[in-house]
Tab-separated table of C-alpha atoms in Angstrom:
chain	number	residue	atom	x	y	z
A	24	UNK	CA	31.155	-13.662	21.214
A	25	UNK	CA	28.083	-11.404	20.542
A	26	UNK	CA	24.688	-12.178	21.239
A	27	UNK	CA	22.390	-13.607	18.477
A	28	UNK	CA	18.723	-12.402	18.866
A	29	UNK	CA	16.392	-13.693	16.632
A	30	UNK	CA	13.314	-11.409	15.400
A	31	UNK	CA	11.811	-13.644	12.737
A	32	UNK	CA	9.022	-14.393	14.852
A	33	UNK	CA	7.608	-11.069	15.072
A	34	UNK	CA	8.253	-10.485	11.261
A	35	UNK	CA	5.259	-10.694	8.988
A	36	UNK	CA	6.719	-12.293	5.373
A	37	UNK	CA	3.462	-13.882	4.604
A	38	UNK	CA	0.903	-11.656	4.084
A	39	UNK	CA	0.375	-8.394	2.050
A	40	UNK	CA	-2.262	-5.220	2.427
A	41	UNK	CA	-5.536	-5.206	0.303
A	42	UNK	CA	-7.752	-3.168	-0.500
A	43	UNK	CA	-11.075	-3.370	-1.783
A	44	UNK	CA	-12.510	-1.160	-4.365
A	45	UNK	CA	-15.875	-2.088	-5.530
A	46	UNK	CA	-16.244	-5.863	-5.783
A	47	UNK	CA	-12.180	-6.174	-7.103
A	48	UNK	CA	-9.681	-6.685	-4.163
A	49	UNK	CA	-6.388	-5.463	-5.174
A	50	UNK	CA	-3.164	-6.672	-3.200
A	51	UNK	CA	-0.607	-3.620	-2.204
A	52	UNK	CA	3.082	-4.225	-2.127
A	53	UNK	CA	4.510	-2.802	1.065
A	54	UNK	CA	8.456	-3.658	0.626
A	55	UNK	CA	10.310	-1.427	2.935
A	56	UNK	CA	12.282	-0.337	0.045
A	57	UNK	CA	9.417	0.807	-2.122
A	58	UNK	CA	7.829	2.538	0.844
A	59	UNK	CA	10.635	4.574	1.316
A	60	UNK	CA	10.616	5.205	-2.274
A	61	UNK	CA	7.111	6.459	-2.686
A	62	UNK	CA	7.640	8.598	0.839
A	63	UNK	CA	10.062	10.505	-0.672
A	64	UNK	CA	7.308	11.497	-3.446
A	65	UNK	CA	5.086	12.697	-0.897
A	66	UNK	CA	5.252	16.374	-0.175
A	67	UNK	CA	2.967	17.283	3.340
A	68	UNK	CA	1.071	14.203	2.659
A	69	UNK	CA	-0.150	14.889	-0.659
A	70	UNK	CA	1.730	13.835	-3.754
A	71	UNK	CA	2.631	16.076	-6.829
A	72	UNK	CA	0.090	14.828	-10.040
A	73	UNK	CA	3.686	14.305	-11.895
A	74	UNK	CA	4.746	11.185	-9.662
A	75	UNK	CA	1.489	9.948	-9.341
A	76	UNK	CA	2.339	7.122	-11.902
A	77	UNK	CA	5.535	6.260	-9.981
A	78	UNK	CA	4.181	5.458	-6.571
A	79	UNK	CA	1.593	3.588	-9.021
A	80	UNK	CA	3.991	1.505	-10.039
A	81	UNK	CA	6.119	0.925	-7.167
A	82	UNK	CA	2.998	-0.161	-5.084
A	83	UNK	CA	0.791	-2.401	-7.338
A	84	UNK	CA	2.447	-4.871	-8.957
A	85	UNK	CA	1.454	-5.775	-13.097
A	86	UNK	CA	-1.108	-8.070	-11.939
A	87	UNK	CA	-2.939	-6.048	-9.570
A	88	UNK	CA	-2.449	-2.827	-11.854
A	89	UNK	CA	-4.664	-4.963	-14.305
A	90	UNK	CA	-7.146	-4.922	-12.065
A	91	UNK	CA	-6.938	-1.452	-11.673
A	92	UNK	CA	-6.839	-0.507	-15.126
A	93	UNK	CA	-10.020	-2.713	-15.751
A	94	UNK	CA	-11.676	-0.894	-13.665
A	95	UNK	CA	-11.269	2.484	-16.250
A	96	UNK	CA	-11.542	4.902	-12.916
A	97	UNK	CA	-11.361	8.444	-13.355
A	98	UNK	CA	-8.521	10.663	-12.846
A	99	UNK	CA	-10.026	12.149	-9.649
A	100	UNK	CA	-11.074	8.371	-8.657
A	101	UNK	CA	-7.368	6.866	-9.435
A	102	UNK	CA	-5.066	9.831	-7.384
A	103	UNK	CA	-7.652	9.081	-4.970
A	104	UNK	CA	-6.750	5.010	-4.742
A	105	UNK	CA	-2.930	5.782	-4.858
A	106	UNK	CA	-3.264	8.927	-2.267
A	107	UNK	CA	-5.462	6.741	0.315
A	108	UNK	CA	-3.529	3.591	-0.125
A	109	UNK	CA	-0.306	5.383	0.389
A	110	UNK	CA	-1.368	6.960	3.480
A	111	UNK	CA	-2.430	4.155	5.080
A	112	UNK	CA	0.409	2.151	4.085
A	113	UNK	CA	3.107	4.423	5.456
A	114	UNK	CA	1.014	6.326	7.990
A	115	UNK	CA	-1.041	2.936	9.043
A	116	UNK	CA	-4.146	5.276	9.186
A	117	UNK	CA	-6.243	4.273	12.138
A	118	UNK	CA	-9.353	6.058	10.406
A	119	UNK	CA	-9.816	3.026	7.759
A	120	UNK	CA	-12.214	0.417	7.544
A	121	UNK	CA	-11.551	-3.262	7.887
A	122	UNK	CA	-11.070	-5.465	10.147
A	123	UNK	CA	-9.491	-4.753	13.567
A	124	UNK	CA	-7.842	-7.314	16.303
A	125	UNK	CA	-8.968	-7.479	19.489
A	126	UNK	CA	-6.375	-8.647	21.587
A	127	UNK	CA	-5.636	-11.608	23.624
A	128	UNK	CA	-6.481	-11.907	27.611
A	129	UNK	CA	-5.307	-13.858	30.011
């Protein structure tokens, strides 16, 4: 009989990136099957201007791309949001802002 090892615990199902842009917090969807996806896009961490729509897609869902779109950013300004978001959810960029833990001591 094999060995059952149970992982759930250090599985995150619950909660989702955000980012902020402005006053307008957008939620990110980081499905390991999307990431992989949008990785493929990315040439030597950039992405080609012809896929930029794609890894759009695949990363904000229609609510959150509302926000975006509400927010009528400029080309420049919205391959910048899906370059930087990207990056740091695939390469968890340790250069971002936000909140950091501080762990536990005993």
């Amino acid at each position: 009989m094999s060995k059952i090892i149970d992982i759930t615990d250090k599985l995150n199902f619950e909660e989702k990136p955000k980012i902020k842009i402005k006053d307008t917090v957008v939620e990110v969807n980081n499905d390991a099957v999307s990431m992989l996806k949008v990785a493929a896009l990315f040439d030597e961490e950039s992405i080609k201007t012809s896929d930029i729509y794609s890894v759009y897609n695949l990363i904000f869902d229609e609510p959150q791309r509302e926000k975006i779109e509400a927010l009528k950013l400029s080309f420049k300004d919205f391959t910048t949001l899906i370059t930087e978001t990207t990056k740091n959810i695939i390469g968890g960029d340790e250069d971002t802002e936000g909140e950091t833990a501080t762990p536990a001591t005993t």
